[in-house]
């Protein structure tokens, strides 16, 4: 026996001293025999701690076992049992016992050949069992791996399907958070997406978990901006925050306690990095290799979906905005006006519409050139947009005409705003080749009172007729369907509005 190796265990049950000595002599130093005299047997502790190769059981000792002890040894699959017969007993009398779990039977006297034959057969059976056990384990492992791969494929299929269901980045990220929680325990998901603005500086949109306190929101905002600057190679010039939807039973996201709780994953598509996804994971065991691969594959699909959403948003903005003035165009105005009219009819709120026209615009083009005319159009659009509420809607109606939708605005309030816009434009100075000049606008205002039912075309016609009246009366003034608004009326309305 090799030094340091423990001897193979062999047990005896009811062996005489001579039989035990014969077995020990036949096995040699590589084996150790432990024998229980007649009337004794291995207990639960013995069965739990040892792994004998063979149990040599004398028939009389085996028969003397209690049914419970015999059943325990019969069901114990660690050792092979060999029945030891006296010279007077015949092997043919014990066929039924052999069929019930005994490896073989040997008769006394126990010679070296008989003992070694038993050990050889037991080793063969053990080797066969070991091979079967190993193959079974391999099959079970392969089945488990196949099941895991199947689950991950189904996960990826679900993830990809839900990622492409919408072109709204908020919806995409909400779905991604819900799906990724099946892959790893998470406390939150946040993201930053950026794109270059008109001047080339980076403009970012942050997507944050809802219901955070002020300190947590500041922490995550700084973390997202820091990750974005690191990946983009320069800081974000500006950003705006959007909050994801929150589950009713979900706790507000807090400030993480360690860096190990954060997984930052770049969002790349078409060879460009345009964002970063941050997973705030719950403490737990490390991800397996297949889970890590699935996570990266999921983020790859997510990046494509978010990129498509961003491109769709850019296309929609270009489709809805006038290329020269950067405000909404006629098509977007028509769609918005229908929406506001429906809202007006449903809730009965007041609503107004302004139509502006730059006076003598053709002479501006003729005198100063079309480039200056384009500059005037852009400035007028900018002046109007800067003096409106976020709920108001400005559009270039065509040529030198602009329109403004004013929800929740009475006719009196629209007159005040119209006069202020007229005055702000009249006070703006332009310069062409060192020569300053100014412009004026004529404005027509129309309003819907609560409960009034007008079609889109009718409201536009009312504003257009008011604009025509303003031009007819000399331009550079505001008119409504009731007639022109004098400067004195505007001052009085302004005071009333302030009061």
Tab-separated table of C-alpha atoms in Angstrom:
chain	number	residue	atom	x	y	z
A	1	UNK	CA	0.000	0.000	0.000
A	2	UNK	CA	1.315	3.436	-0.846
A	3	UNK	CA	2.458	5.386	2.178
A	4	UNK	CA	-0.106	7.849	3.381
A	5	UNK	CA	-3.076	5.997	1.861
A	6	UNK	CA	-5.773	4.724	4.206
A	7	UNK	CA	-6.512	0.972	3.989
A	8	UNK	CA	-9.731	-0.191	2.310
A	9	UNK	CA	-12.353	-1.130	4.879
A	10	UNK	CA	-13.965	-4.564	5.028
A	11	UNK	CA	-16.629	-5.515	7.580
A	12	UNK	CA	-17.591	-8.802	9.121
A	13	UNK	CA	-20.898	-9.748	10.698
A	14	UNK	CA	-20.710	-12.752	13.071
A	15	UNK	CA	-17.335	-14.000	11.777
A	16	UNK	CA	-15.491	-16.489	13.918
A	17	UNK	CA	-11.957	-15.708	14.937
A	18	UNK	CA	-10.651	-18.227	12.397
A	19	UNK	CA	-12.750	-16.786	9.574
A	20	UNK	CA	-11.712	-13.250	10.472
A	21	UNK	CA	-8.061	-14.256	10.552
A	22	UNK	CA	-8.378	-16.010	7.171
A	23	UNK	CA	-9.938	-12.939	5.556
A	24	UNK	CA	-7.296	-10.571	7.001
A	25	UNK	CA	-4.479	-12.855	5.819
A	26	UNK	CA	-5.956	-13.118	2.320
A	27	UNK	CA	-6.469	-9.339	1.962
A	28	UNK	CA	-3.085	-8.234	3.215
A	29	UNK	CA	-2.012	-4.819	4.531
A	30	UNK	CA	-4.104	-2.793	2.031
A	31	UNK	CA	-7.305	-3.718	3.831
A	32	UNK	CA	-8.600	-3.372	7.384
A	33	UNK	CA	-11.238	-5.778	8.730
A	34	UNK	CA	-13.765	-4.772	11.376
A	35	UNK	CA	-15.932	-7.595	12.748
A	36	UNK	CA	-19.136	-7.496	14.824
A	37	UNK	CA	-19.561	-10.692	16.875
A	38	UNK	CA	-22.834	-12.627	16.730
A	39	UNK	CA	-25.656	-10.673	18.370
A	40	UNK	CA	-24.150	-7.272	17.449
A	41	UNK	CA	-24.430	-5.146	14.320
A	42	UNK	CA	-23.385	-1.720	12.919
A	43	UNK	CA	-25.421	1.211	14.269
A	44	UNK	CA	-26.495	4.406	12.531
A	45	UNK	CA	-23.256	6.159	13.432
A	46	UNK	CA	-21.187	3.353	11.886
A	47	UNK	CA	-23.241	3.479	8.679
A	48	UNK	CA	-22.917	7.240	8.482
A	49	UNK	CA	-19.141	7.405	8.899
A	50	UNK	CA	-17.727	4.379	7.030
A	51	UNK	CA	-17.582	3.216	3.410
A	52	UNK	CA	-16.598	-0.483	3.499
A	53	UNK	CA	-16.079	-2.350	0.249
A	54	UNK	CA	-17.593	-5.671	1.431
A	55	UNK	CA	-19.586	-6.989	4.386
A	56	UNK	CA	-18.915	-10.694	5.066
A	57	UNK	CA	-22.127	-11.784	6.833
A	58	UNK	CA	-22.419	-15.228	8.434
A	59	UNK	CA	-25.885	-16.675	7.752
A	60	UNK	CA	-26.744	-17.272	11.392
A	61	UNK	CA	-25.739	-13.722	12.323
A	62	UNK	CA	-27.741	-12.315	9.387
A	63	UNK	CA	-30.829	-14.300	10.342
A	64	UNK	CA	-30.513	-13.097	13.961
A	65	UNK	CA	-30.784	-9.425	12.943
A	66	UNK	CA	-34.006	-7.600	13.725
A	67	UNK	CA	-36.167	-6.811	10.670
A	68	UNK	CA	-35.353	-3.095	11.025
A	69	UNK	CA	-31.566	-3.679	11.192
A	70	UNK	CA	-31.692	-6.099	8.259
A	71	UNK	CA	-33.717	-3.681	6.171
A	72	UNK	CA	-31.285	-0.874	6.995
A	73	UNK	CA	-28.316	-2.940	5.738
A	74	UNK	CA	-30.240	-4.116	2.664
A	75	UNK	CA	-31.018	-0.523	1.676
A	76	UNK	CA	-27.471	0.667	2.390
A	77	UNK	CA	-25.890	0.907	-1.069
A	78	UNK	CA	-22.348	1.693	0.046
A	79	UNK	CA	-21.075	-1.886	0.621
A	80	UNK	CA	-21.515	-5.184	-1.236
A	81	UNK	CA	-22.846	-7.989	0.992
A	82	UNK	CA	-21.402	-11.519	0.816
A	83	UNK	CA	-23.056	-14.419	2.597
A	84	UNK	CA	-20.678	-16.719	4.502
A	85	UNK	CA	-21.899	-20.346	4.693
A	86	UNK	CA	-20.707	-23.199	6.826
A	87	UNK	CA	-19.405	-26.379	5.195
A	88	UNK	CA	-22.743	-28.070	5.848
A	89	UNK	CA	-24.817	-25.384	4.092
A	90	UNK	CA	-25.500	-25.507	0.338
A	91	UNK	CA	-25.388	-22.508	-1.957
A	92	UNK	CA	-28.513	-23.669	-3.780
A	93	UNK	CA	-30.543	-23.219	-0.627
A	94	UNK	CA	-29.919	-19.492	-0.688
A	95	UNK	CA	-30.820	-18.452	-4.240
A	96	UNK	CA	-33.576	-16.250	-2.918
A	97	UNK	CA	-31.126	-14.396	-0.653
A	98	UNK	CA	-28.721	-13.877	-3.516
A	99	UNK	CA	-31.553	-12.412	-5.552
A	100	UNK	CA	-32.289	-10.002	-2.716
A	101	UNK	CA	-29.084	-8.071	-2.735
A	102	UNK	CA	-26.121	-10.317	-1.894
A	103	UNK	CA	-23.187	-10.092	-4.249
A	104	UNK	CA	-22.322	-13.764	-3.770
A	105	UNK	CA	-21.947	-16.486	-1.174
A	106	UNK	CA	-18.800	-18.277	-0.054
A	107	UNK	CA	-18.497	-21.387	2.026
A	108	UNK	CA	-16.024	-22.146	4.726
A	109	UNK	CA	-13.188	-22.750	4.968
A	110	UNK	CA	-12.330	-19.264	3.610
A	111	UNK	CA	-9.283	-19.640	1.420
A	112	UNK	CA	-7.180	-16.852	-0.059
A	113	UNK	CA	-8.648	-17.553	-3.506
A	114	UNK	CA	-12.256	-17.378	-2.308
A	115	UNK	CA	-11.671	-14.102	-0.422
A	116	UNK	CA	-9.753	-12.488	-3.245
A	117	UNK	CA	-12.392	-13.549	-5.796
A	118	UNK	CA	-15.025	-11.851	-3.658
A	119	UNK	CA	-12.941	-8.686	-3.357
A	120	UNK	CA	-12.248	-8.678	-7.100
A	121	UNK	CA	-15.957	-8.963	-7.925
A	122	UNK	CA	-16.806	-6.278	-5.373
A	123	UNK	CA	-14.237	-3.932	-6.878
A	124	UNK	CA	-15.653	-4.566	-10.350
A	125	UNK	CA	-19.158	-3.819	-9.149
A	126	UNK	CA	-17.955	-0.729	-7.291
A	127	UNK	CA	-16.109	0.450	-10.386
A	128	UNK	CA	-19.246	-0.154	-12.453
A	129	UNK	CA	-21.370	1.747	-9.939
A	130	UNK	CA	-18.841	4.574	-9.874
A	131	UNK	CA	-18.955	4.787	-13.678
A	132	UNK	CA	-22.751	4.784	-13.680
A	133	UNK	CA	-22.835	7.383	-10.917
A	134	UNK	CA	-20.340	9.564	-12.758
A	135	UNK	CA	-22.266	9.247	-16.015
A	136	UNK	CA	-25.502	10.023	-14.183
A	137	UNK	CA	-23.949	13.104	-12.639
A	138	UNK	CA	-22.655	14.227	-16.023
A	139	UNK	CA	-26.065	13.684	-17.595
A	140	UNK	CA	-27.768	15.558	-14.786
A	141	UNK	CA	-25.231	18.358	-15.071
A	142	UNK	CA	-25.744	18.553	-18.826
A	143	UNK	CA	-29.492	18.578	-18.314
A	144	UNK	CA	-29.135	21.347	-15.770
A	145	UNK	CA	-26.892	23.351	-18.084
A	146	UNK	CA	-29.303	22.770	-20.966
A	147	UNK	CA	-32.213	23.866	-18.792
A	148	UNK	CA	-30.302	26.997	-17.732
A	149	UNK	CA	-29.427	27.773	-21.339
A	150	UNK	CA	-33.037	27.250	-22.340
A	151	UNK	CA	-34.193	29.578	-19.570
A	152	UNK	CA	-31.640	32.185	-20.625
A	153	UNK	CA	-32.682	31.900	-24.290
A	154	UNK	CA	-36.315	32.360	-23.265
A	155	UNK	CA	-35.241	35.311	-21.102
A	156	UNK	CA	-33.367	36.919	-23.995
A	157	UNK	CA	-36.309	36.345	-26.314
A	158	UNK	CA	-38.669	38.012	-23.837
A	159	UNK	CA	-36.186	40.832	-23.222
A	160	UNK	CA	-35.692	41.509	-26.932
A	161	UNK	CA	-39.434	41.380	-27.639
A	162	UNK	CA	-40.299	43.839	-24.884
A	163	UNK	CA	-37.362	46.119	-25.739
A	164	UNK	CA	-38.727	46.545	-29.273
A	165	UNK	CA	-42.372	47.020	-28.271
A	166	UNK	CA	-41.990	50.774	-27.849
A	167	UNK	CA	-39.995	53.723	-29.158
A	168	UNK	CA	-40.349	55.568	-25.862
A	169	UNK	CA	-37.066	55.270	-23.886
A	170	UNK	CA	-38.933	55.489	-20.573
A	171	UNK	CA	-41.112	52.504	-21.473
A	172	UNK	CA	-38.085	50.594	-22.786
A	173	UNK	CA	-36.154	51.132	-19.550
A	174	UNK	CA	-39.173	50.300	-17.377
A	175	UNK	CA	-39.543	46.972	-19.211
A	176	UNK	CA	-35.800	46.323	-19.008
A	177	UNK	CA	-35.785	46.860	-15.247
A	178	UNK	CA	-38.698	44.455	-14.810
A	179	UNK	CA	-37.005	41.797	-16.966
A	180	UNK	CA	-33.514	42.148	-15.486
A	181	UNK	CA	-34.928	41.577	-12.008
A	182	UNK	CA	-35.491	37.984	-13.168
A	183	UNK	CA	-31.758	37.666	-13.866
A	184	UNK	CA	-30.277	39.310	-10.784
A	185	UNK	CA	-31.651	40.913	-7.625
A	186	UNK	CA	-31.840	44.679	-8.180
A	187	UNK	CA	-32.743	47.747	-6.187
A	188	UNK	CA	-32.913	50.053	-9.151
A	189	UNK	CA	-32.043	50.797	-12.767
A	190	UNK	CA	-30.967	54.178	-14.103
A	191	UNK	CA	-29.474	55.464	-17.339
A	192	UNK	CA	-27.942	58.454	-19.098
A	193	UNK	CA	-28.242	59.065	-22.844
A	194	UNK	CA	-26.465	61.902	-24.639
A	195	UNK	CA	-26.169	63.473	-28.058
A	196	UNK	CA	-24.394	66.531	-29.462
A	197	UNK	CA	-26.377	69.753	-29.631
A	198	UNK	CA	-26.246	72.400	-32.352
A	199	UNK	CA	-22.965	73.779	-31.004
A	200	UNK	CA	-21.408	70.323	-30.652
A	201	UNK	CA	-21.670	70.292	-26.853
A	202	UNK	CA	-23.217	67.211	-25.278
A	203	UNK	CA	-26.816	67.322	-24.120
A	204	UNK	CA	-27.926	64.509	-21.814
A	205	UNK	CA	-31.140	62.983	-20.572
A	206	UNK	CA	-31.058	61.207	-17.215
A	207	UNK	CA	-33.510	58.446	-16.350
A	208	UNK	CA	-33.895	58.101	-12.588
A	209	UNK	CA	-35.839	55.878	-10.226
A	210	UNK	CA	-38.903	57.678	-8.773
A	211	UNK	CA	-39.573	58.825	-5.224
A	212	UNK	CA	-35.948	59.373	-4.191
A	213	UNK	CA	-35.185	61.922	-1.522
A	214	UNK	CA	-33.151	65.010	-2.376
A	215	UNK	CA	-29.775	63.577	-1.310
A	216	UNK	CA	-30.285	60.320	-3.225
A	217	UNK	CA	-31.404	62.159	-6.355
A	218	UNK	CA	-28.343	64.408	-6.210
A	219	UNK	CA	-26.042	61.397	-5.687
A	220	UNK	CA	-27.432	59.457	-8.641
A	221	UNK	CA	-27.528	62.528	-10.874
A	222	UNK	CA	-23.839	63.176	-10.187
A	223	UNK	CA	-23.021	59.482	-10.656
A	224	UNK	CA	-24.741	59.356	-14.047
A	225	UNK	CA	-23.120	62.591	-15.234
A	226	UNK	CA	-19.726	61.332	-14.049
A	227	UNK	CA	-20.120	58.023	-15.897
A	228	UNK	CA	-21.350	59.842	-18.992
A	229	UNK	CA	-18.377	62.224	-19.024
A	230	UNK	CA	-15.992	59.287	-18.543
A	231	UNK	CA	-17.417	57.348	-21.496
A	232	UNK	CA	-17.954	60.360	-23.779
A	233	UNK	CA	-14.549	61.904	-23.046
A	234	UNK	CA	-16.007	65.283	-22.110
A	235	UNK	CA	-18.589	66.630	-19.656
A	236	UNK	CA	-22.273	67.124	-20.360
A	237	UNK	CA	-23.058	70.741	-21.199
A	238	UNK	CA	-26.690	70.399	-20.129
A	239	UNK	CA	-29.096	67.725	-18.966
A	240	UNK	CA	-32.699	67.080	-18.079
A	241	UNK	CA	-34.107	64.389	-15.801
A	242	UNK	CA	-36.914	61.935	-16.488
A	243	UNK	CA	-38.312	59.637	-13.812
A	244	UNK	CA	-39.229	56.044	-14.518
A	245	UNK	CA	-42.456	54.511	-13.281
A	246	UNK	CA	-42.228	52.872	-9.870
A	247	UNK	CA	-43.845	49.706	-8.562
A	248	UNK	CA	-46.326	50.197	-5.740
A	249	UNK	CA	-44.495	47.806	-3.417
A	250	UNK	CA	-40.981	49.022	-4.197
A	251	UNK	CA	-38.926	50.973	-1.680
A	252	UNK	CA	-37.339	54.272	-2.773
A	253	UNK	CA	-33.795	53.948	-4.078
A	254	UNK	CA	-31.157	55.078	-1.602
A	255	UNK	CA	-27.456	55.956	-1.783
A	256	UNK	CA	-25.349	52.773	-2.232
A	257	UNK	CA	-22.995	51.757	0.558
A	258	UNK	CA	-20.229	50.274	-1.628
A	259	UNK	CA	-18.997	50.255	-5.214
A	260	UNK	CA	-19.699	46.495	-5.449
A	261	UNK	CA	-23.409	47.284	-5.489
A	262	UNK	CA	-23.091	49.205	-8.774
A	263	UNK	CA	-22.814	47.716	-12.274
A	264	UNK	CA	-22.127	50.369	-14.946
A	265	UNK	CA	-22.642	49.141	-18.516
A	266	UNK	CA	-21.888	51.303	-21.589
A	267	UNK	CA	-24.612	51.573	-24.236
A	268	UNK	CA	-23.112	51.216	-27.697
A	269	UNK	CA	-24.603	50.933	-31.167
A	270	UNK	CA	-23.052	51.350	-34.601
A	271	UNK	CA	-19.590	51.608	-33.078
A	272	UNK	CA	-20.535	54.646	-30.985
A	273	UNK	CA	-21.109	54.997	-27.259
A	274	UNK	CA	-24.181	57.110	-26.599
A	275	UNK	CA	-25.166	56.235	-23.065
A	276	UNK	CA	-24.616	54.272	-19.882
A	277	UNK	CA	-26.864	51.930	-17.926
A	278	UNK	CA	-26.397	51.682	-14.158
A	279	UNK	CA	-27.747	48.707	-12.230
A	280	UNK	CA	-28.032	49.118	-8.473
A	281	UNK	CA	-27.934	45.480	-7.428
A	282	UNK	CA	-28.973	43.951	-4.133
A	283	UNK	CA	-26.348	42.131	-2.123
A	284	UNK	CA	-26.082	38.447	-2.970
A	285	UNK	CA	-23.956	35.834	-4.606
A	286	UNK	CA	-21.842	36.662	-7.626
A	287	UNK	CA	-23.303	36.125	-11.071
A	288	UNK	CA	-22.394	32.950	-12.934
A	289	UNK	CA	-20.524	33.074	-16.222
A	290	UNK	CA	-23.655	32.318	-18.244
A	291	UNK	CA	-25.587	35.010	-16.364
A	292	UNK	CA	-22.863	37.572	-17.079
A	293	UNK	CA	-22.952	36.645	-20.774
A	294	UNK	CA	-26.737	36.965	-20.777
A	295	UNK	CA	-26.527	40.337	-19.052
A	296	UNK	CA	-24.130	41.690	-21.677
A	297	UNK	CA	-26.283	40.286	-24.481
A	298	UNK	CA	-29.366	41.902	-22.911
A	299	UNK	CA	-27.641	45.275	-22.656
A	300	UNK	CA	-26.589	44.952	-26.303
A	301	UNK	CA	-30.229	44.499	-27.324
A	302	UNK	CA	-31.259	47.317	-24.993
A	303	UNK	CA	-28.692	49.657	-26.547
A	304	UNK	CA	-30.093	49.005	-30.025
A	305	UNK	CA	-33.647	49.617	-28.810
A	306	UNK	CA	-32.673	52.875	-27.083
A	307	UNK	CA	-30.690	53.995	-30.104
A	308	UNK	CA	-33.685	53.362	-32.352
A	309	UNK	CA	-35.855	55.307	-29.905
A	310	UNK	CA	-33.402	58.233	-29.995
A	311	UNK	CA	-33.277	58.193	-33.793
A	312	UNK	CA	-37.066	58.066	-33.942
A	313	UNK	CA	-37.233	61.028	-31.578
A	314	UNK	CA	-34.787	62.980	-33.741
A	315	UNK	CA	-36.737	62.152	-36.901
A	316	UNK	CA	-39.999	63.100	-35.205
A	317	UNK	CA	-38.532	66.380	-34.012
A	318	UNK	CA	-37.336	67.143	-37.540
A	319	UNK	CA	-40.721	66.153	-38.943
A	320	UNK	CA	-42.600	68.301	-36.412
A	321	UNK	CA	-40.300	71.329	-36.506
A	322	UNK	CA	-39.602	73.977	-39.063
A	323	UNK	CA	-36.060	73.650	-40.385
A	324	UNK	CA	-35.403	77.394	-40.399
A	325	UNK	CA	-36.916	78.692	-37.169
A	326	UNK	CA	-36.588	75.449	-35.107
A	327	UNK	CA	-40.143	75.826	-33.830
A	328	UNK	CA	-43.073	73.571	-34.724
A	329	UNK	CA	-44.315	73.455	-38.294
A	330	UNK	CA	-47.767	73.601	-39.874
A	331	UNK	CA	-48.351	69.839	-39.687
A	332	UNK	CA	-47.519	69.701	-35.979
A	333	UNK	CA	-49.781	72.714	-35.393
A	334	UNK	CA	-52.735	71.029	-37.106
A	335	UNK	CA	-52.309	67.910	-34.944
A	336	UNK	CA	-51.929	69.890	-31.726
A	337	UNK	CA	-54.915	72.081	-32.453
A	338	UNK	CA	-57.144	69.019	-32.833
A	339	UNK	CA	-55.891	67.692	-29.473
A	340	UNK	CA	-56.511	71.023	-27.718
A	341	UNK	CA	-59.995	71.349	-29.208
A	342	UNK	CA	-60.891	67.887	-27.930
A	343	UNK	CA	-59.567	68.795	-24.497
A	344	UNK	CA	-61.542	72.045	-24.602
A	345	UNK	CA	-64.750	70.203	-25.512
A	346	UNK	CA	-64.214	67.583	-22.820
A	347	UNK	CA	-63.391	69.881	-19.914
A	348	UNK	CA	-64.969	73.159	-21.030
A	349	UNK	CA	-61.846	75.270	-20.513
A	350	UNK	CA	-61.147	78.556	-22.253
A	351	UNK	CA	-58.785	78.521	-25.212
A	352	UNK	CA	-57.291	81.139	-27.538
A	353	UNK	CA	-55.396	81.256	-30.813
A	354	UNK	CA	-53.023	83.959	-32.081
A	355	UNK	CA	-51.996	84.426	-35.702
A	356	UNK	CA	-49.016	86.713	-36.388
A	357	UNK	CA	-47.733	88.099	-39.678
A	358	UNK	CA	-44.523	90.111	-40.194
A	359	UNK	CA	-45.443	93.424	-41.810
A	360	UNK	CA	-43.945	94.174	-45.238
A	361	UNK	CA	-41.711	91.102	-45.084
A	362	UNK	CA	-41.131	91.140	-48.840
A	363	UNK	CA	-39.502	94.565	-48.561
A	364	UNK	CA	-37.086	93.131	-45.957
A	365	UNK	CA	-35.972	90.473	-48.422
A	366	UNK	CA	-35.754	93.018	-51.217
A	367	UNK	CA	-33.811	95.574	-49.146
A	368	UNK	CA	-31.514	93.375	-47.066
A	369	UNK	CA	-31.448	90.029	-48.855
A	370	UNK	CA	-32.936	86.613	-48.161
A	371	UNK	CA	-30.282	85.672	-45.600
A	372	UNK	CA	-31.328	88.614	-43.466
A	373	UNK	CA	-34.957	87.680	-44.049
A	374	UNK	CA	-34.225	84.182	-42.706
A	375	UNK	CA	-32.504	85.732	-39.689
A	376	UNK	CA	-35.582	87.877	-38.997
A	377	UNK	CA	-37.837	84.819	-39.143
A	378	UNK	CA	-35.631	82.943	-36.673
A	379	UNK	CA	-35.552	85.874	-34.255
A	380	UNK	CA	-39.318	86.344	-34.372
A	381	UNK	CA	-39.818	82.641	-33.640
A	382	UNK	CA	-37.371	82.897	-30.748
A	383	UNK	CA	-39.048	86.007	-29.268
A	384	UNK	CA	-42.456	84.338	-29.363
A	385	UNK	CA	-41.204	81.046	-27.812
A	386	UNK	CA	-39.325	82.783	-24.988
A	387	UNK	CA	-42.408	84.687	-23.854
A	388	UNK	CA	-44.786	81.740	-23.641
A	389	UNK	CA	-45.678	79.184	-20.991
A	390	UNK	CA	-44.577	75.564	-21.339
A	391	UNK	CA	-48.205	74.622	-22.038
A	392	UNK	CA	-48.473	77.057	-24.982
A	393	UNK	CA	-47.677	75.938	-28.512
A	394	UNK	CA	-45.867	77.987	-31.166
A	395	UNK	CA	-45.559	77.092	-34.847
A	396	UNK	CA	-44.548	78.614	-38.128
A	397	UNK	CA	-47.747	78.575	-40.145
A	398	UNK	CA	-46.121	79.348	-43.464
A	399	UNK	CA	-43.965	82.070	-45.027
A	400	UNK	CA	-43.828	84.947	-42.550
A	401	UNK	CA	-46.866	83.800	-40.544
A	402	UNK	CA	-46.783	82.307	-37.044
A	403	UNK	CA	-49.504	80.808	-34.863
A	404	UNK	CA	-49.755	80.331	-31.100
A	405	UNK	CA	-52.178	78.011	-29.291
A	406	UNK	CA	-53.010	79.255	-25.786
A	407	UNK	CA	-54.784	76.610	-23.667
A	408	UNK	CA	-56.696	77.778	-20.568
A	409	UNK	CA	-56.574	81.363	-21.830
A	410	UNK	CA	-59.483	83.778	-22.139
A	411	UNK	CA	-59.843	86.277	-24.950
A	412	UNK	CA	-58.873	89.134	-22.613
A	413	UNK	CA	-55.709	87.318	-21.508
A	414	UNK	CA	-54.783	86.503	-25.125
A	415	UNK	CA	-55.084	90.194	-26.024
A	416	UNK	CA	-52.634	91.127	-23.269
A	417	UNK	CA	-50.121	88.528	-24.445
A	418	UNK	CA	-50.566	89.477	-28.102
A	419	UNK	CA	-49.878	93.130	-27.373
A	420	UNK	CA	-46.784	92.262	-25.374
A	421	UNK	CA	-45.482	90.120	-28.239
A	422	UNK	CA	-46.180	92.917	-30.713
A	423	UNK	CA	-44.321	95.400	-28.546
A	424	UNK	CA	-41.319	93.077	-27.914
A	425	UNK	CA	-40.907	92.473	-31.659
A	426	UNK	CA	-41.251	96.170	-32.458
A	427	UNK	CA	-38.493	96.995	-29.951
A	428	UNK	CA	-36.062	94.445	-31.423
A	429	UNK	CA	-33.321	95.981	-33.585
A	430	UNK	CA	-31.599	94.307	-36.525
A	431	UNK	CA	-28.443	95.355	-38.346
A	432	UNK	CA	-27.548	94.864	-42.000
A	433	UNK	CA	-24.193	96.131	-43.266
A	434	UNK	CA	-23.987	98.508	-40.317
A	435	UNK	CA	-27.465	99.889	-40.840
A	436	UNK	CA	-30.005	99.237	-38.091
A	437	UNK	CA	-33.646	98.565	-38.854
A	438	UNK	CA	-36.738	97.311	-37.098
A	439	UNK	CA	-39.794	95.276	-37.948
A	440	UNK	CA	-43.412	95.115	-36.821
A	441	UNK	CA	-46.063	92.403	-36.766
A	442	UNK	CA	-49.814	92.324	-37.058
A	443	UNK	CA	-51.655	89.907	-34.775
A	444	UNK	CA	-55.125	88.418	-34.951
A	445	UNK	CA	-56.611	86.792	-31.842
A	446	UNK	CA	-59.554	84.408	-31.557
A	447	UNK	CA	-60.920	82.633	-28.503
A	448	UNK	CA	-63.264	79.864	-27.469
A	449	UNK	CA	-65.422	80.381	-24.429
A	450	UNK	CA	-66.238	77.436	-22.122
A	451	UNK	CA	-68.873	75.235	-23.752
A	452	UNK	CA	-68.381	76.682	-27.256
A	453	UNK	CA	-68.214	74.066	-30.018
A	454	UNK	CA	-66.111	75.184	-32.956
A	455	UNK	CA	-64.328	73.106	-35.535
A	456	UNK	CA	-60.594	73.533	-36.130
A	457	UNK	CA	-61.109	75.413	-39.397
A	458	UNK	CA	-63.594	77.818	-37.819
A	459	UNK	CA	-61.206	78.869	-35.049
A	460	UNK	CA	-58.359	79.383	-37.539
A	461	UNK	CA	-60.686	81.429	-39.781
A	462	UNK	CA	-61.643	83.669	-36.847
A	463	UNK	CA	-57.976	84.358	-36.084
A	464	UNK	CA	-57.188	84.871	-39.776
A	465	UNK	CA	-60.020	87.400	-40.187
A	466	UNK	CA	-58.789	89.251	-37.100
A	467	UNK	CA	-55.286	89.319	-38.605
A	468	UNK	CA	-56.660	90.626	-41.909
A	469	UNK	CA	-58.438	93.376	-40.014
A	470	UNK	CA	-55.216	94.330	-38.208
A	471	UNK	CA	-53.429	94.673	-41.562
A	472	UNK	CA	-56.304	96.560	-43.092
A	473	UNK	CA	-56.280	99.036	-40.218
A	474	UNK	CA	-52.608	99.896	-40.773
A	475	UNK	CA	-50.592	96.939	-39.439
A	476	UNK	CA	-48.462	96.858	-36.280
A	477	UNK	CA	-51.444	96.195	-34.072
A	478	UNK	CA	-53.608	93.505	-32.468
A	479	UNK	CA	-57.170	92.768	-33.529
A	480	UNK	CA	-59.779	90.312	-32.293
A	481	UNK	CA	-63.103	89.309	-33.748
A	482	UNK	CA	-64.498	92.258	-31.786
A	483	UNK	CA	-62.153	94.765	-33.394
A	484	UNK	CA	-58.724	96.339	-32.746
A	485	UNK	CA	-57.101	96.396	-29.339
A	486	UNK	CA	-55.947	99.917	-28.487
A	487	UNK	CA	-52.880	100.608	-26.394
A	488	UNK	CA	-55.063	102.011	-23.650
A	489	UNK	CA	-57.159	98.857	-23.561
A	490	UNK	CA	-54.036	96.791	-23.289
A	491	UNK	CA	-52.803	98.790	-20.313
A	492	UNK	CA	-56.129	98.412	-18.583
A	493	UNK	CA	-56.236	94.675	-19.277
A	494	UNK	CA	-52.705	94.296	-18.037
A	495	UNK	CA	-53.575	96.079	-14.774
A	496	UNK	CA	-56.696	93.952	-14.353
A	497	UNK	CA	-54.686	90.799	-14.995
A	498	UNK	CA	-52.070	91.857	-12.440
A	499	UNK	CA	-54.789	92.582	-9.875
